Amino acid sequence: RSVEPRRSESRPTLELASVEPRRSESRPTLELDSRLAHTSAPQHRMLLSFAPFRALATSLLGLGSPSTVQVVGDAYLDIIAKIDELPQWDGDTAIRSPIETVAGGSALNTAVQLSALCRTRRQRDQPRPFRRCVLHSRVGSDLYGELVAAKTREAGVTLSARREGGQGVCICLSGRRDRAFVSFKGSVADLSEADLDVGRLLAPGTSHLHFSAYYDCSGLQPAVPRLMARAKAERGATVSIVPQTDATGAWEGGLLELLPHTDVLLCNQREAASIAGVAIAGRRATWYEISEAVRRLHARGAPLVVVTLGPDGAVAATEQQWWFQPNQERAVKDTTGCGDAFAAGFLFGWCGSRDVQRGLVYGCACGAAAVGITGGSEPLSATSVNACMRRNEGVQRAREVRTPRTAAAGASAEAEGEAFFSEENLSDGRVCAEADEDEDEDEDEDED
């Protein structure tokens, strides 16, 4: 197969399988491998596991074991009801949409979206591309557990899970702007190191280890420091954590002690504030509260903190630098799994390049695309992610800005923080008017 010269690109992109040259594009885009776009998940696995194909990839690309992102954490069965208002006691709330049953859980949702992204061609010019994702969890031995295992396989996820006990089930009440959960932890709370195939978790090729729903998986918490240390020492892997909500309200469990050994901490505004011990006055955090929470997390050793801002986008920060990626708000079908989709997109962009802005671009596009589907475990289409990425447009390069002061004069810090989001500082944050036209053109090319 002849090798075509690659053009220089300044933004994230994925290649089609075709060797025909594509027109020049300036925006990041996701494009499915044309051989895989219309095949089922089992067919994906058959094609990608075909021995001659693997051998050819190894000889051409210099690959040994495929670079792998290992995802560890919760696998739930989600029962989703779309509501306008929370039900009242002693009442019967009628809803218009059917109640749906899907595989769920933060780790499972993240693995589904990462696996979907891995079925696209690797990003051009990525120094550290990865080619597969494995979910490590525990699944119940009951009927609910069978449903989770079956739906996970249907989504094309490689699952390494012990089957035992009662399956964790989550009832999700999904509103237009927020959601609430009622959970039976079951297999999720019981998940421990004994349920993991550590040899597979730390297999050659492991490049990143992602712990999801840290507070939900209380039985696994004692083993996390040891697994993190082994992944770094034995494989040179990077590590990330999504804490999620601590139902006890204590926000302890040893997470703060893990921060110096974690490469990326991903959380929403309320989680970041709660872990850092910053009180939030309103329903959403102010800039001052966010910046103070991030400052405290840096002080406890977190090198990179990523905070999602809901429909507004996301920020990321080291002690020296801040990044921001705006989101263009769109119609919401279901908010379940949006944070998990963001985590998958961020890891996909960041793990392959160590480029924080690239991670935010992919993360916000995936998170925005996720509000258009029900549940978090339906693989996102490349077309929907493309469209969201173009509409977001956003900041295309990291900007060095001063961190807002967090002295006693809170008003001053608040004003400085607001200036960070000003039009002058975010001059590239604009919506691309021709997005729909370009999307139609890409769809025509995919068909060709």
Tab-separated table of C-alpha atoms in Angstrom:
chain	number	residue	atom	x	y	z
A	1	ARG	CA	0.000	0.000	0.000
A	2	SER	CA	1.520	3.263	-1.057
A	3	VAL	CA	2.096	5.940	1.513
A	4	GLU	CA	0.789	9.402	0.621
A	5	PRO	CA	2.614	12.460	2.011
A	6	ARG	CA	0.743	14.072	4.885
A	7	ARG	CA	-0.063	17.724	4.931
A	8	SER	CA	0.681	19.859	7.975
A	9	GLU	CA	-2.344	20.442	10.223
A	10	SER	CA	-2.651	22.617	13.256
A	11	ARG	CA	-5.698	21.023	14.823
A	12	PRO	CA	-6.736	17.528	15.917
A	13	THR	CA	-7.845	15.260	13.073
A	14	LEU	CA	-8.519	11.609	12.340
A	15	GLU	CA	-7.879	10.036	8.961
A	16	LEU	CA	-10.187	8.025	6.700
A	17	ALA	CA	-9.037	4.593	5.595
A	18	SER	CA	-8.903	5.736	1.974
A	19	VAL	CA	-5.456	6.620	0.639
A	20	GLU	CA	-6.979	9.263	-1.649
A	21	PRO	CA	-5.797	12.764	-0.696
A	22	ARG	CA	-8.386	14.847	1.175
A	23	ARG	CA	-8.992	18.530	0.760
A	24	SER	CA	-7.244	20.867	3.196
A	25	GLU	CA	-9.161	21.525	6.403
A	26	SER	CA	-8.309	23.889	9.199
A	27	ARG	CA	-10.660	22.635	11.888
A	28	PRO	CA	-10.359	19.491	14.052
A	29	THR	CA	-12.440	16.618	12.712
A	30	LEU	CA	-13.282	13.031	13.569
A	31	GLU	CA	-13.781	10.653	10.661
A	32	LEU	CA	-14.671	6.985	10.939
A	33	ASP	CA	-12.591	4.385	9.167
A	34	SER	CA	-14.767	3.697	6.103
A	35	ARG	CA	-14.266	-0.065	6.468
A	36	LEU	CA	-15.661	-0.004	10.006
A	37	ALA	CA	-18.449	2.573	9.741
A	38	HIS	CA	-21.143	0.107	8.643
A	39	THR	CA	-20.072	-3.035	10.515
A	40	SER	CA	-21.232	-4.356	13.844
A	41	ALA	CA	-19.065	-4.474	16.962
A	42	PRO	CA	-18.226	-8.217	16.566
A	43	GLN	CA	-17.206	-7.508	12.949
A	44	HIS	CA	-14.997	-4.646	14.200
A	45	ARG	CA	-13.199	-7.065	16.450
A	46	MET	CA	-12.834	-9.685	13.696
A	47	LEU	CA	-11.326	-7.133	11.306
A	48	LEU	CA	-8.983	-5.581	13.845
A	49	SER	CA	-7.852	-8.964	15.196
A	50	PHE	CA	-7.107	-10.373	11.719
A	51	ALA	CA	-3.550	-11.671	12.068
A	52	PRO	CA	-2.118	-10.452	8.717
A	53	PHE	CA	-3.564	-6.972	9.341
A	54	ARG	CA	-1.915	-6.862	12.771
A	55	ALA	CA	1.379	-8.121	11.366
A	56	LEU	CA	1.323	-5.496	8.617
A	57	ALA	CA	0.561	-2.740	11.141
A	58	THR	CA	3.428	-3.942	13.305
A	59	SER	CA	5.915	-3.919	10.421
A	60	LEU	CA	4.822	-0.569	8.962
A	61	LEU	CA	4.318	1.359	12.187
A	62	GLY	CA	6.911	-0.272	14.400
A	63	LEU	CA	4.342	-1.520	16.860
A	64	GLY	CA	4.803	-4.194	19.476
A	65	SER	CA	1.929	-4.589	21.901
A	66	PRO	CA	-0.874	-2.171	20.990
A	67	SER	CA	-0.887	0.965	23.149
A	68	THR	CA	-3.832	0.572	25.535
A	69	VAL	CA	-5.874	2.768	27.838
A	70	GLN	CA	-7.079	0.709	30.811
A	71	VAL	CA	-10.329	1.962	32.410
A	72	VAL	CA	-11.148	0.748	35.933
A	73	GLY	CA	-14.400	1.365	37.777
A	74	ASP	CA	-18.166	1.030	37.860
A	75	ALA	CA	-20.520	-0.819	35.514
A	76	TYR	CA	-24.204	-0.212	36.245
A	77	LEU	CA	-27.501	-1.059	34.669
A	78	ASP	CA	-29.146	2.343	34.144
A	79	ILE	CA	-32.932	2.702	34.143
A	80	ILE	CA	-33.629	6.148	32.674
A	81	ALA	CA	-36.806	8.184	33.113
A	82	LYS	CA	-36.992	11.607	31.422
A	83	ILE	CA	-38.850	14.067	33.641
A	84	ASP	CA	-39.665	17.774	33.796
A	85	GLU	CA	-39.862	18.020	37.594
A	86	LEU	CA	-38.875	15.727	40.464
A	87	PRO	CA	-41.763	13.492	41.610
A	88	GLN	CA	-43.605	14.255	44.855
A	89	TRP	CA	-44.179	11.723	47.617
A	90	ASP	CA	-47.533	9.924	47.451
A	91	GLY	CA	-47.946	10.957	43.819
A	92	ASP	CA	-47.862	9.343	40.380
A	93	THR	CA	-45.908	11.365	37.811
A	94	ALA	CA	-46.794	10.593	34.196
A	95	ILE	CA	-44.041	11.074	31.591
A	96	ARG	CA	-44.202	11.240	27.799
A	97	SER	CA	-41.077	9.246	26.891
A	98	PRO	CA	-40.695	5.493	27.414
A	99	ILE	CA	-38.480	4.391	30.303
A	100	GLU	CA	-35.256	2.963	28.886
A	101	THR	CA	-32.797	0.363	30.159
A	102	VAL	CA	-29.151	0.760	29.131
A	103	ALA	CA	-25.721	-0.235	30.359
A	104	GLY	CA	-24.206	2.618	32.340
A	105	GLY	CA	-21.770	3.740	34.995
A	106	SER	CA	-19.003	6.290	34.632
A	107	ALA	CA	-16.264	3.785	33.784
A	108	LEU	CA	-18.419	1.808	31.352
A	109	ASN	CA	-19.646	4.960	29.565
A	110	THR	CA	-16.100	6.314	29.280
A	111	ALA	CA	-14.829	2.991	27.919
A	112	VAL	CA	-17.641	2.868	25.339
A	113	GLN	CA	-16.812	6.316	23.958
A	114	LEU	CA	-13.039	5.696	24.034
A	115	SER	CA	-13.529	2.407	22.192
A	116	ALA	CA	-15.679	4.180	19.591
A	117	LEU	CA	-12.943	6.773	19.094
A	118	CYS	CA	-10.349	4.003	18.800
A	119	ARG	CA	-12.316	2.534	15.888
A	120	THR	CA	-11.417	5.664	13.941
A	121	ARG	CA	-8.000	6.078	12.408
A	122	ARG	CA	-5.352	7.429	14.724
A	123	GLN	CA	-4.789	11.168	14.922
A	124	ARG	CA	-2.215	12.502	12.519
A	125	ASP	CA	1.117	13.527	13.951
A	126	GLN	CA	0.266	12.135	17.392
A	127	PRO	CA	3.484	11.163	19.161
A	128	ARG	CA	1.656	8.780	21.525
A	129	PRO	CA	-1.364	7.281	19.730
A	130	PHE	CA	-3.270	4.481	21.453
A	131	ARG	CA	-5.251	1.810	19.705
A	132	ARG	CA	-7.482	0.103	22.173
A	133	CYS	CA	-9.371	0.462	25.445
A	134	VAL	CA	-10.187	-2.227	28.031
A	135	LEU	CA	-12.808	-1.921	30.801
A	136	HIS	CA	-11.997	-3.595	34.135
A	137	SER	CA	-14.940	-3.967	36.493
A	138	ARG	CA	-17.208	-6.402	38.310
A	139	VAL	CA	-20.557	-7.512	36.859
A	140	GLY	CA	-23.369	-9.249	38.743
A	141	SER	CA	-24.172	-12.921	38.185
A	142	ASP	CA	-27.924	-12.176	38.078
A	143	LEU	CA	-30.207	-11.261	35.167
A	144	TYR	CA	-29.299	-7.566	35.444
A	145	GLY	CA	-25.620	-8.498	35.234
A	146	GLU	CA	-26.261	-10.517	32.086
A	147	LEU	CA	-27.942	-7.480	30.539
A	148	VAL	CA	-24.925	-5.295	31.382
A	149	ALA	CA	-22.438	-7.798	29.919
A	150	ALA	CA	-24.503	-8.212	26.744
A	151	LYS	CA	-25.003	-4.465	26.198
A	152	THR	CA	-21.286	-3.836	26.839
A	153	ARG	CA	-20.333	-6.355	24.174
A	154	GLU	CA	-22.855	-4.830	21.762
A	155	ALA	CA	-21.158	-1.440	22.221
A	156	GLY	CA	-17.840	-2.931	21.094
A	157	VAL	CA	-16.062	-2.680	24.466
A	158	THR	CA	-13.410	-5.174	25.549
A	159	LEU	CA	-14.602	-6.248	29.023
A	160	SER	CA	-12.484	-7.838	31.749
A	161	ALA	CA	-14.865	-8.481	34.634
A	162	ARG	CA	-15.571	-11.014	37.329
A	163	ARG	CA	-19.203	-12.211	37.439
A	164	GLU	CA	-20.472	-12.468	41.006
A	165	GLY	CA	-23.219	-11.154	43.318
A	166	GLY	CA	-26.025	-8.696	42.597
A	167	GLN	CA	-25.620	-6.227	39.759
A	168	GLY	CA	-25.416	-2.522	40.600
A	169	VAL	CA	-28.518	-0.755	39.296
A	170	CYS	CA	-29.055	3.004	38.964
A	171	ILE	CA	-32.411	4.706	38.413
A	172	CYS	CA	-31.667	7.951	36.562
A	173	LEU	CA	-34.180	10.806	36.679
A	174	SER	CA	-33.052	12.914	33.746
A	175	GLY	CA	-34.279	16.509	33.403
A	176	ARG	CA	-33.587	19.179	30.818
A	177	ARG	CA	-30.853	20.870	32.876
A	178	ASP	CA	-29.885	18.360	35.561
A	179	ARG	CA	-30.361	14.826	36.826
A	180	ALA	CA	-30.784	12.804	40.026
A	181	PHE	CA	-29.941	9.186	40.809
A	182	VAL	CA	-31.226	6.375	43.011
A	183	SER	CA	-28.663	3.567	43.174
A	184	PHE	CA	-28.269	0.024	44.459
A	185	LYS	CA	-24.480	-0.232	44.561
A	186	GLY	CA	-24.245	-4.026	44.565
A	187	SER	CA	-21.393	-5.177	42.318
A	188	VAL	CA	-20.028	-1.613	42.125
A	189	ALA	CA	-19.475	-1.267	45.886
A	190	ASP	CA	-18.154	-4.860	46.030
A	191	LEU	CA	-15.544	-4.251	43.310
A	192	SER	CA	-12.075	-4.908	44.747
A	193	GLU	CA	-8.571	-5.772	43.609
A	194	ALA	CA	-9.495	-9.462	43.748
A	195	ASP	CA	-11.952	-8.883	40.863
A	196	LEU	CA	-9.257	-7.461	38.576
A	197	ASP	CA	-7.009	-9.378	36.237
A	198	VAL	CA	-3.911	-7.412	37.255
A	199	GLY	CA	-1.750	-9.146	34.669
A	200	ARG	CA	-4.051	-7.860	31.946
A	201	LEU	CA	-4.425	-4.456	33.609
A	202	LEU	CA	-0.645	-3.944	33.601
A	203	ALA	CA	0.046	-5.808	30.371
A	204	PRO	CA	2.768	-4.648	27.956
A	205	GLY	CA	1.457	-1.719	25.955
A	206	THR	CA	-0.489	-0.149	28.837
A	207	SER	CA	0.051	3.568	28.313
A	208	HIS	CA	-2.658	5.090	30.523
A	209	LEU	CA	-4.621	3.966	33.585
A	210	HIS	CA	-7.958	5.693	34.227
A	211	PHE	CA	-9.887	5.272	37.490
A	212	SER	CA	-13.531	6.263	37.193
A	213	ALA	CA	-16.140	6.788	39.947
A	214	TYR	CA	-13.524	6.615	42.708
A	215	TYR	CA	-16.027	7.332	45.499
A	216	ASP	CA	-18.581	4.830	44.190
A	217	CYS	CA	-16.026	1.988	44.163
A	218	SER	CA	-15.230	2.085	47.873
A	219	GLY	CA	-14.017	-1.525	47.939
A	220	LEU	CA	-11.330	-0.721	45.374
A	221	GLN	CA	-9.974	2.400	47.079
A	222	PRO	CA	-7.290	0.633	49.219
A	223	ALA	CA	-5.738	-0.899	46.083
A	224	VAL	CA	-5.657	2.268	43.959
A	225	PRO	CA	-2.342	3.676	45.298
A	226	ARG	CA	-0.581	0.358	44.700
A	227	LEU	CA	-2.010	-0.060	41.177
A	228	MET	CA	-1.056	3.511	40.297
A	229	ALA	CA	2.508	2.979	41.507
A	230	ARG	CA	2.879	-0.273	39.555
A	231	ALA	CA	1.463	1.226	36.349
A	232	LYS	CA	3.968	4.073	36.511
A	233	ALA	CA	6.945	1.915	37.532
A	234	GLU	CA	6.332	-1.096	35.290
A	235	ARG	CA	4.784	0.514	32.202
A	236	GLY	CA	5.620	4.209	32.458
A	237	ALA	CA	1.882	4.855	32.213
A	238	THR	CA	0.096	8.102	32.994
A	239	VAL	CA	-2.843	8.071	35.441
A	240	SER	CA	-6.145	9.942	35.658
A	241	ILE	CA	-9.046	9.925	38.135
A	242	VAL	CA	-12.706	10.916	37.925
A	243	PRO	CA	-13.918	11.078	41.552
A	244	GLN	CA	-17.665	11.589	40.978
A	245	THR	CA	-19.968	12.350	43.920
A	246	ASP	CA	-19.297	11.070	47.429
A	247	ALA	CA	-22.755	9.968	48.614
A	248	THR	CA	-21.580	10.109	52.243
A	249	GLY	CA	-20.731	13.807	51.930
A	250	ALA	CA	-17.357	13.250	53.627
A	251	TRP	CA	-15.212	13.621	50.477
A	252	GLU	CA	-12.396	11.622	52.032
A	253	GLY	CA	-11.403	8.057	51.127
A	254	GLY	CA	-7.747	8.930	50.550
A	255	LEU	CA	-8.293	10.892	47.334
A	256	LEU	CA	-6.284	13.935	48.443
A	257	GLU	CA	-3.297	11.690	49.197
A	258	LEU	CA	-3.455	10.331	45.637
A	259	LEU	CA	-3.287	13.715	43.906
A	260	PRO	CA	0.555	13.989	43.794
A	261	HIS	CA	0.647	10.624	41.982
A	262	THR	CA	-2.152	11.487	39.516
A	263	ASP	CA	-1.394	13.109	36.163
A	264	VAL	CA	-4.944	14.366	35.529
A	265	LEU	CA	-7.878	15.031	37.880
A	266	LEU	CA	-11.187	15.374	35.986
A	267	CYS	CA	-14.277	16.636	37.812
A	268	ASN	CA	-17.222	19.003	37.588
A	269	GLN	CA	-17.477	22.297	39.448
A	270	ARG	CA	-19.220	20.936	42.543
A	271	GLU	CA	-16.889	17.945	42.846
A	272	ALA	CA	-13.793	20.144	42.560
A	273	ALA	CA	-15.098	22.530	45.225
A	274	SER	CA	-16.154	19.736	47.590
A	275	ILE	CA	-12.844	17.860	47.344
A	276	ALA	CA	-10.918	21.097	47.929
A	277	GLY	CA	-13.163	22.182	50.820
A	278	VAL	CA	-14.521	25.311	49.102
A	279	ALA	CA	-18.128	26.211	49.911
A	280	ILE	CA	-20.369	27.042	46.922
A	281	ALA	CA	-22.871	29.782	47.695
A	282	GLY	CA	-25.256	29.193	44.776
A	283	ARG	CA	-26.391	26.336	42.585
A	284	ARG	CA	-23.341	26.817	40.355
A	285	ALA	CA	-19.860	27.841	41.372
A	286	THR	CA	-18.584	31.351	40.714
A	287	TRP	CA	-15.250	31.935	39.032
A	288	TYR	CA	-13.709	32.831	42.369
A	289	GLU	CA	-14.916	29.554	43.897
A	290	ILE	CA	-13.597	27.545	40.935
A	291	SER	CA	-10.203	29.258	40.958
A	292	GLU	CA	-9.873	28.836	44.730
A	293	ALA	CA	-10.751	25.139	44.469
A	294	VAL	CA	-8.185	24.634	41.714
A	295	ARG	CA	-5.544	26.515	43.697
A	296	ARG	CA	-6.107	24.263	46.724
A	297	LEU	CA	-5.979	21.101	44.599
A	298	HIS	CA	-2.671	22.262	43.126
A	299	ALA	CA	-1.415	22.874	46.670
A	300	ARG	CA	-2.265	19.246	47.513
A	301	GLY	CA	-0.147	18.040	44.582
A	302	ALA	CA	-2.525	17.739	41.591
A	303	PRO	CA	-0.415	18.676	38.531
A	304	LEU	CA	-3.317	19.130	36.064
A	305	VAL	CA	-6.921	19.833	37.095
A	306	VAL	CA	-9.718	19.725	34.502
A	307	VAL	CA	-13.103	21.162	35.518
A	308	THR	CA	-16.231	20.879	33.365
A	309	LEU	CA	-18.554	23.891	33.294
A	310	GLY	CA	-21.721	22.207	32.008
A	311	PRO	CA	-23.055	23.887	28.834
A	312	ASP	CA	-20.373	26.600	29.091
A	313	GLY	CA	-17.448	24.263	28.293
A	314	ALA	CA	-14.453	23.373	30.445
A	315	VAL	CA	-11.263	24.771	31.942
A	316	ALA	CA	-7.953	23.114	32.735
A	317	ALA	CA	-5.089	24.414	34.820
A	318	THR	CA	-1.592	23.701	35.994
A	319	GLU	CA	0.072	25.973	38.519
A	320	GLN	CA	1.581	27.987	35.658
A	321	GLN	CA	-1.097	28.018	32.960
A	322	TRP	CA	-4.858	27.981	32.305
A	323	TRP	CA	-6.796	26.758	29.278
A	324	PHE	CA	-10.454	27.280	28.348
A	325	GLN	CA	-12.681	25.631	25.739
A	326	PRO	CA	-16.176	27.063	25.198
A	327	ASN	CA	-19.240	25.022	24.292
A	328	GLN	CA	-21.970	26.120	21.940
A	329	GLU	CA	-25.204	25.221	23.749
A	330	ARG	CA	-27.507	22.824	21.911
A	331	ALA	CA	-30.873	21.121	22.414
A	332	VAL	CA	-30.788	18.575	25.233
A	333	LYS	CA	-32.290	15.112	24.899
A	334	ASP	CA	-30.624	13.542	27.961
A	335	THR	CA	-27.765	14.764	30.173
A	336	THR	CA	-26.865	11.271	31.466
A	337	GLY	CA	-23.267	10.390	30.607
A	338	CYS	CA	-22.197	13.817	29.308
A	339	GLY	CA	-19.344	14.056	31.830
A	340	ASP	CA	-18.218	10.543	30.924
A	341	ALA	CA	-18.209	11.433	27.221
A	342	PHE	CA	-16.161	14.531	28.026
A	343	ALA	CA	-13.647	12.398	29.960
A	344	ALA	CA	-13.350	10.000	27.010
A	345	GLY	CA	-12.797	12.840	24.553
A	346	PHE	CA	-10.273	14.580	26.782
A	347	LEU	CA	-8.260	11.402	27.333
A	348	PHE	CA	-8.393	10.603	23.621
A	349	GLY	CA	-6.903	13.981	22.751
A	350	TRP	CA	-4.532	14.371	25.689
A	351	CYS	CA	-3.136	10.831	25.957
A	352	GLY	CA	-2.047	10.878	22.337
A	353	SER	CA	-0.382	14.274	22.406
A	354	ARG	CA	-0.025	15.681	25.952
A	355	ASP	CA	-1.728	18.747	24.455
A	356	VAL	CA	-4.228	20.071	27.022
A	357	GLN	CA	-6.093	22.260	24.519
A	358	ARG	CA	-6.473	19.323	22.141
A	359	GLY	CA	-7.926	17.298	25.003
A	360	LEU	CA	-10.427	20.067	25.813
A	361	VAL	CA	-11.449	20.387	22.143
A	362	TYR	CA	-12.245	16.679	21.886
A	363	GLY	CA	-13.755	16.531	25.388
A	364	CYS	CA	-16.201	19.396	24.859
A	365	ALA	CA	-17.211	18.090	21.432
A	366	CYS	CA	-17.946	14.623	22.819
A	367	GLY	CA	-19.775	16.046	25.845
A	368	ALA	CA	-21.930	18.261	23.614
A	369	ALA	CA	-22.706	15.365	21.276
A	370	ALA	CA	-23.747	13.191	24.238
A	371	VAL	CA	-26.731	15.397	25.141
A	372	GLY	CA	-28.320	14.347	21.857
A	373	ILE	CA	-28.609	10.642	22.805
A	374	THR	CA	-30.308	8.718	25.608
A	375	GLY	CA	-27.962	7.285	28.218
A	376	GLY	CA	-24.199	7.413	28.176
A	377	SER	CA	-23.362	4.051	26.630
A	378	GLU	CA	-24.488	4.511	23.039
A	379	PRO	CA	-21.322	5.072	20.992
A	380	LEU	CA	-21.203	8.590	19.590
A	381	SER	CA	-21.095	8.903	15.819
A	382	ALA	CA	-18.180	10.710	14.210
A	383	THR	CA	-20.664	12.938	12.377
A	384	SER	CA	-22.248	14.236	15.586
A	385	VAL	CA	-18.852	14.873	17.211
A	386	ASN	CA	-17.648	16.639	14.047
A	387	ALA	CA	-20.665	18.934	14.095
A	388	CYS	CA	-20.248	19.833	17.768
A	389	MET	CA	-16.535	20.433	17.324
A	390	ARG	CA	-17.141	22.859	14.481
A	391	ARG	CA	-19.872	24.687	16.322
A	392	ASN	CA	-17.706	24.987	19.416
A	393	GLU	CA	-14.769	26.226	17.330
A	394	GLY	CA	-13.262	27.757	20.467
A	395	VAL	CA	-9.741	28.482	21.528
A	396	GLN	CA	-7.246	26.704	19.299
A	397	ARG	CA	-4.097	27.136	21.307
A	398	ALA	CA	-3.125	27.260	24.958
A	399	ARG	CA	-2.827	30.766	26.365
A	400	GLU	CA	-0.655	31.755	29.232
A	401	VAL	CA	-2.690	33.918	31.581
A	402	ARG	CA	-2.302	35.020	35.158
A	403	THR	CA	-4.104	32.878	37.670
A	404	PRO	CA	-6.735	34.968	39.509
A	405	ARG	CA	-5.534	36.142	42.883
A	406	THR	CA	-7.127	34.388	45.832
A	407	ALA	CA	-6.330	36.881	48.521
A	408	ALA	CA	-8.861	38.080	51.068
A	409	ALA	CA	-10.234	40.626	48.612
A	410	GLY	CA	-12.654	38.199	46.989
A	411	ALA	CA	-14.219	40.852	44.762
A	412	SER	CA	-10.840	41.588	43.198
A	413	ALA	CA	-10.245	37.910	42.435
A	414	GLU	CA	-13.752	37.583	41.070
A	415	ALA	CA	-13.228	40.542	38.741
A	416	GLU	CA	-9.882	39.168	37.576
A	417	GLY	CA	-11.465	35.786	37.000
A	418	GLU	CA	-14.283	37.247	34.950
A	419	ALA	CA	-11.673	39.029	32.834
A	420	PHE	CA	-10.215	35.634	31.927
A	421	PHE	CA	-13.508	34.784	30.197
A	422	SER	CA	-13.717	38.168	28.486
A	423	GLU	CA	-14.020	38.542	24.730
A	424	GLU	CA	-10.520	40.006	24.519
A	425	ASN	CA	-8.858	37.009	26.186
A	426	LEU	CA	-10.986	34.490	24.276
A	427	SER	CA	-10.905	36.223	20.910
A	428	ASP	CA	-10.882	32.881	19.062
A	429	GLY	CA	-14.048	31.667	20.796
A	430	ARG	CA	-16.512	31.999	17.952
A	431	VAL	CA	-19.021	29.780	16.190
A	432	CYS	CA	-18.326	28.622	12.661
A	433	ALA	CA	-21.248	29.730	10.483
A	434	GLU	CA	-20.480	27.291	7.683
A	435	ALA	CA	-20.386	24.222	9.978
A	436	ASP	CA	-23.518	22.620	8.542
A	437	GLU	CA	-22.264	23.017	4.964
A	438	ASP	CA	-18.933	21.379	5.779
A	439	GLU	CA	-20.679	18.582	7.655
A	440	ASP	CA	-22.786	17.769	4.590
A	441	GLU	CA	-19.638	17.675	2.446
A	442	ASP	CA	-17.933	15.292	4.887
A	443	GLU	CA	-20.954	12.985	4.871
A	444	ASP	CA	-20.766	12.839	1.056
A	445	GLU	CA	-17.064	11.944	1.254
A	446	ASP	CA	-17.748	9.219	3.841
A	447	GLU	CA	-20.325	7.677	1.490
A	448	ASP	CA	-17.811	7.770	-1.348
